[in-house]
Amino acid sequence: MGPKDIVKIVYDKCMQYDPIEAVLQQEIIIYLADFMTSGYHSPVFEGMLRLRIGWIIQAMKNELRRIDKDKLPTIYEMSCYEMNFAMLVEDFLSNITFPEYRQMIVELLQDSINMFNQDKGKTMQKQTSEQTDADDN
């Protein structure tokens, strides 16, 4: 299948529903083609007969929806302390050369924060109930 055939399919099938998605599919196809032909990544795609670009886009949309729900503060919304902390974390993570290890550290930090927040909530509930008991007496 040649490039003209691919363009015809993308724009005939996608353009009628969402012109932006048609352009996005075209860009993803170009990126994946470049990615596949690079010597380093080509074994990853060995034996694949199809790549479902629509599924990739759907996964991207779902991730964006999830990110919108868990929206982090922007630079303009951060205090000086938060900004300094973010810069320290960024500096720390930039020293980790392998992306897999960097991802593991990020997930570890997220889990630690979640556990801290859960424990903090339990501690506050315990303190509140102890205060209530003391007030009753």
PDB file of C-alpha atoms in Angstrom:
ATOM      1  CA  MET A   1       0.000   0.000   0.000  1.00  0.00           C
ATOM      2  CA  GLY A   2       1.466   3.316  -1.046  1.00  0.00           C
ATOM      3  CA  PRO A   3       1.396   6.700   0.693  1.00  0.00           C
ATOM      4  CA  LYS A   4      -1.390   8.017  -1.555  1.00  0.00           C
ATOM      5  CA  ASP A   5      -3.569   5.029  -0.676  1.00  0.00           C
ATOM      6  CA  ILE A   6      -2.978   5.597   3.041  1.00  0.00           C
ATOM      7  CA  VAL A   7      -3.818   9.310   2.772  1.00  0.00           C
ATOM      8  CA  LYS A   8      -6.995   8.489   0.841  1.00  0.00           C
ATOM      9  CA  ILE A   9      -8.108   5.970   3.479  1.00  0.00           C
ATOM     10  CA  VAL A  10      -7.311   8.261   6.411  1.00  0.00           C
ATOM     11  CA  TYR A  11      -9.096  11.273   4.956  1.00  0.00           C
ATOM     12  CA  ASP A  12     -12.050   9.341   3.527  1.00  0.00           C
ATOM     13  CA  LYS A  13     -12.723   7.408   6.732  1.00  0.00           C
ATOM     14  CA  CYS A  14     -11.780   9.924   9.438  1.00  0.00           C
ATOM     15  CA  MET A  15     -12.372  13.341   7.917  1.00  0.00           C
ATOM     16  CA  GLN A  16     -16.153  12.936   7.847  1.00  0.00           C
ATOM     17  CA  TYR A  17     -16.180  12.323  11.619  1.00  0.00           C
ATOM     18  CA  ASP A  18     -13.349  14.471  12.943  1.00  0.00           C
ATOM     19  CA  PRO A  19     -10.891  16.427  10.771  1.00  0.00           C
ATOM     20  CA  ILE A  20      -8.494  16.891  13.677  1.00  0.00           C
ATOM     21  CA  GLU A  21      -8.348  13.155  14.267  1.00  0.00           C
ATOM     22  CA  ALA A  22      -7.546  12.579  10.585  1.00  0.00           C
ATOM     23  CA  VAL A  23      -4.537  14.877  10.838  1.00  0.00           C
ATOM     24  CA  LEU A  24      -3.551  13.254  14.130  1.00  0.00           C
ATOM     25  CA  GLN A  25      -3.707   9.796  12.539  1.00  0.00           C
ATOM     26  CA  GLN A  26      -1.534  11.001   9.691  1.00  0.00           C
ATOM     27  CA  GLU A  27       1.056  12.373  12.139  1.00  0.00           C
ATOM     28  CA  ILE A  28       1.027   9.141  14.173  1.00  0.00           C
ATOM     29  CA  ILE A  29       1.523   7.088  11.006  1.00  0.00           C
ATOM     30  CA  ILE A  30       4.518   9.219  10.027  1.00  0.00           C
ATOM     31  CA  TYR A  31       5.997   8.993  13.524  1.00  0.00           C
ATOM     32  CA  LEU A  32       5.480   5.221  13.760  1.00  0.00           C
ATOM     33  CA  ALA A  33       6.982   4.692  10.302  1.00  0.00           C
ATOM     34  CA  ASP A  34      10.074   6.615  11.373  1.00  0.00           C
ATOM     35  CA  PHE A  35      10.125   4.723  14.661  1.00  0.00           C
ATOM     36  CA  MET A  36       9.830   1.344  12.894  1.00  0.00           C
ATOM     37  CA  THR A  37      12.555   2.037  10.367  1.00  0.00           C
ATOM     38  CA  SER A  38      15.096   3.149  12.955  1.00  0.00           C
ATOM     39  CA  GLY A  39      17.468   0.282  13.584  1.00  0.00           C
ATOM     40  CA  TYR A  40      17.089   0.366  17.359  1.00  0.00           C
ATOM     41  CA  HIS A  41      13.296  -0.018  17.558  1.00  0.00           C
ATOM     42  CA  SER A  42      12.581  -2.195  14.513  1.00  0.00           C
ATOM     43  CA  PRO A  43      12.705  -5.529  16.460  1.00  0.00           C
ATOM     44  CA  VAL A  44       9.833  -4.273  18.626  1.00  0.00           C
ATOM     45  CA  PHE A  45       7.532  -4.348  15.598  1.00  0.00           C
ATOM     46  CA  GLU A  46       8.794  -7.622  14.154  1.00  0.00           C
ATOM     47  CA  GLY A  47       5.937  -9.947  13.273  1.00  0.00           C
ATOM     48  CA  MET A  48       3.215  -7.304  13.652  1.00  0.00           C
ATOM     49  CA  LEU A  49       0.759  -7.317  10.804  1.00  0.00           C
ATOM     50  CA  ARG A  50      -1.381  -4.345  11.891  1.00  0.00           C
ATOM     51  CA  LEU A  51      -1.132  -1.316  14.096  1.00  0.00           C
ATOM     52  CA  ARG A  52      -4.487   0.014  15.226  1.00  0.00           C
ATOM     53  CA  ILE A  53      -3.950   3.777  15.103  1.00  0.00           C
ATOM     54  CA  GLY A  54      -7.540   4.398  16.222  1.00  0.00           C
ATOM     55  CA  TRP A  55      -6.892   2.412  19.389  1.00  0.00           C
ATOM     56  CA  ILE A  56      -3.741   4.422  20.057  1.00  0.00           C
ATOM     57  CA  ILE A  57      -5.734   7.641  19.710  1.00  0.00           C
ATOM     58  CA  GLN A  58      -8.481   6.276  21.972  1.00  0.00           C
ATOM     59  CA  ALA A  59      -5.862   5.408  24.609  1.00  0.00           C
ATOM     60  CA  MET A  60      -4.457   8.942  24.295  1.00  0.00           C
ATOM     61  CA  LYS A  61      -7.944  10.431  24.777  1.00  0.00           C
ATOM     62  CA  ASN A  62      -8.552   8.259  27.841  1.00  0.00           C
ATOM     63  CA  GLU A  63      -5.202   9.282  29.302  1.00  0.00           C
ATOM     64  CA  LEU A  64      -5.985  12.959  28.716  1.00  0.00           C
ATOM     65  CA  ARG A  65      -9.360  12.569  30.446  1.00  0.00           C
ATOM     66  CA  ARG A  66      -7.635  10.890  33.393  1.00  0.00           C
ATOM     67  CA  ILE A  67      -5.027  13.640  33.548  1.00  0.00           C
ATOM     68  CA  ASP A  68      -7.753  16.306  33.484  1.00  0.00           C
ATOM     69  CA  LYS A  69      -9.364  14.656  36.516  1.00  0.00           C
ATOM     70  CA  ASP A  70      -6.049  14.417  38.368  1.00  0.00           C
ATOM     71  CA  LYS A  71      -4.902  17.818  37.140  1.00  0.00           C
ATOM     72  CA  LEU A  72      -1.705  18.983  38.732  1.00  0.00           C
ATOM     73  CA  PRO A  73      -1.173  22.647  39.516  1.00  0.00           C
ATOM     74  CA  THR A  74       0.512  24.722  36.827  1.00  0.00           C
ATOM     75  CA  ILE A  75       3.632  26.779  37.427  1.00  0.00           C
ATOM     76  CA  TYR A  76       1.489  29.864  37.945  1.00  0.00           C
ATOM     77  CA  GLU A  77      -0.565  28.151  40.666  1.00  0.00           C
ATOM     78  CA  MET A  78       2.455  26.880  42.651  1.00  0.00           C
ATOM     79  CA  SER A  79       3.916  28.528  45.718  1.00  0.00           C
ATOM     80  CA  CYS A  80       7.677  29.167  45.910  1.00  0.00           C
ATOM     81  CA  TYR A  81       8.051  26.100  48.129  1.00  0.00           C
ATOM     82  CA  GLU A  82       6.143  23.888  45.670  1.00  0.00           C
ATOM     83  CA  MET A  83       8.162  25.276  42.759  1.00  0.00           C
ATOM     84  CA  ASN A  84      11.478  24.610  44.529  1.00  0.00           C
ATOM     85  CA  PHE A  85      10.343  21.093  45.432  1.00  0.00           C
ATOM     86  CA  ALA A  86       9.259  20.404  41.834  1.00  0.00           C
ATOM     87  CA  MET A  87      12.634  21.612  40.562  1.00  0.00           C
ATOM     88  CA  LEU A  88      14.472  19.369  43.041  1.00  0.00           C
ATOM     89  CA  VAL A  89      12.399  16.352  41.988  1.00  0.00           C
ATOM     90  CA  GLU A  90      13.007  17.174  38.315  1.00  0.00           C
ATOM     91  CA  ASP A  91      16.745  17.490  38.956  1.00  0.00           C
ATOM     92  CA  PHE A  92      16.744  14.162  40.808  1.00  0.00           C
ATOM     93  CA  LEU A  93      14.823  12.386  38.044  1.00  0.00           C
ATOM     94  CA  SER A  94      17.018  13.845  35.292  1.00  0.00           C
ATOM     95  CA  ASN A  95      20.008  12.026  36.836  1.00  0.00           C
ATOM     96  CA  ILE A  96      18.356   8.629  36.242  1.00  0.00           C
ATOM     97  CA  THR A  97      19.464   7.555  32.769  1.00  0.00           C
ATOM     98  CA  PHE A  98      17.115   4.656  32.089  1.00  0.00           C
ATOM     99  CA  PRO A  99      13.445   5.633  31.509  1.00  0.00           C
ATOM    100  CA  GLU A 100      12.227   2.372  33.088  1.00  0.00           C
ATOM    101  CA  TYR A 101      13.938   3.239  36.364  1.00  0.00           C
ATOM    102  CA  ARG A 102      12.674   6.815  36.185  1.00  0.00           C
ATOM    103  CA  GLN A 103       9.114   5.499  35.743  1.00  0.00           C
ATOM    104  CA  MET A 104       9.540   3.129  38.687  1.00  0.00           C
ATOM    105  CA  ILE A 105      10.716   6.001  40.899  1.00  0.00           C
ATOM    106  CA  VAL A 106       7.765   8.174  39.825  1.00  0.00           C
ATOM    107  CA  GLU A 107       5.308   5.360  40.588  1.00  0.00           C
ATOM    108  CA  LEU A 108       7.021   4.739  43.940  1.00  0.00           C
ATOM    109  CA  LEU A 109       6.689   8.429  44.815  1.00  0.00           C
ATOM    110  CA  GLN A 110       3.013   8.433  43.799  1.00  0.00           C
ATOM    111  CA  ASP A 111       2.290   5.338  45.902  1.00  0.00           C
ATOM    112  CA  SER A 112       4.171   6.836  48.854  1.00  0.00           C
ATOM    113  CA  ILE A 113       2.152  10.043  48.612  1.00  0.00           C
ATOM    114  CA  ASN A 114      -1.106   8.070  48.434  1.00  0.00           C
ATOM    115  CA  MET A 115      -0.135   6.001  51.486  1.00  0.00           C
ATOM    116  CA  PHE A 116       0.882   9.152  53.360  1.00  0.00           C
ATOM    117  CA  ASN A 117      -2.427  10.853  52.545  1.00  0.00           C
ATOM    118  CA  GLN A 118      -4.406   7.780  53.620  1.00  0.00           C
ATOM    119  CA  ASP A 119      -2.424   7.490  56.854  1.00  0.00           C
ATOM    120  CA  LYS A 120      -2.787  11.226  57.450  1.00  0.00           C
ATOM    121  CA  GLY A 121      -6.571  10.902  57.121  1.00  0.00           C
ATOM    122  CA  LYS A 122      -6.667   7.993  59.586  1.00  0.00           C
ATOM    123  CA  THR A 123      -4.498   9.913  62.049  1.00  0.00           C
ATOM    124  CA  MET A 124      -6.776  12.956  61.801  1.00  0.00           C
ATOM    125  CA  GLN A 125      -9.862  10.788  62.353  1.00  0.00           C
ATOM    126  CA  LYS A 126      -8.218   9.185  65.381  1.00  0.00           C
ATOM    127  CA  GLN A 127      -7.262  12.573  66.831  1.00  0.00           C
ATOM    128  CA  THR A 128     -10.788  13.892  66.229  1.00  0.00           C
ATOM    129  CA  SER A 129     -12.387  10.892  67.952  1.00  0.00           C
ATOM    130  CA  GLU A 130      -9.947  11.211  70.893  1.00  0.00           C
ATOM    131  CA  GLN A 131     -10.784  14.909  71.163  1.00  0.00           C
ATOM    132  CA  THR A 132     -14.503  14.102  71.120  1.00  0.00           C
ATOM    133  CA  ASP A 133     -14.002  11.484  73.851  1.00  0.00           C
ATOM    134  CA  ALA A 134     -12.042  13.991  75.954  1.00  0.00           C
ATOM    135  CA  ASP A 135     -14.760  16.634  75.480  1.00  0.00           C
ATOM    136  CA  ASP A 136     -17.445  14.154  76.579  1.00  0.00           C
ATOM    137  CA  ASN A 137     -15.624  13.521  79.833  1.00  0.00           C
TER     138      ASN A 137
END
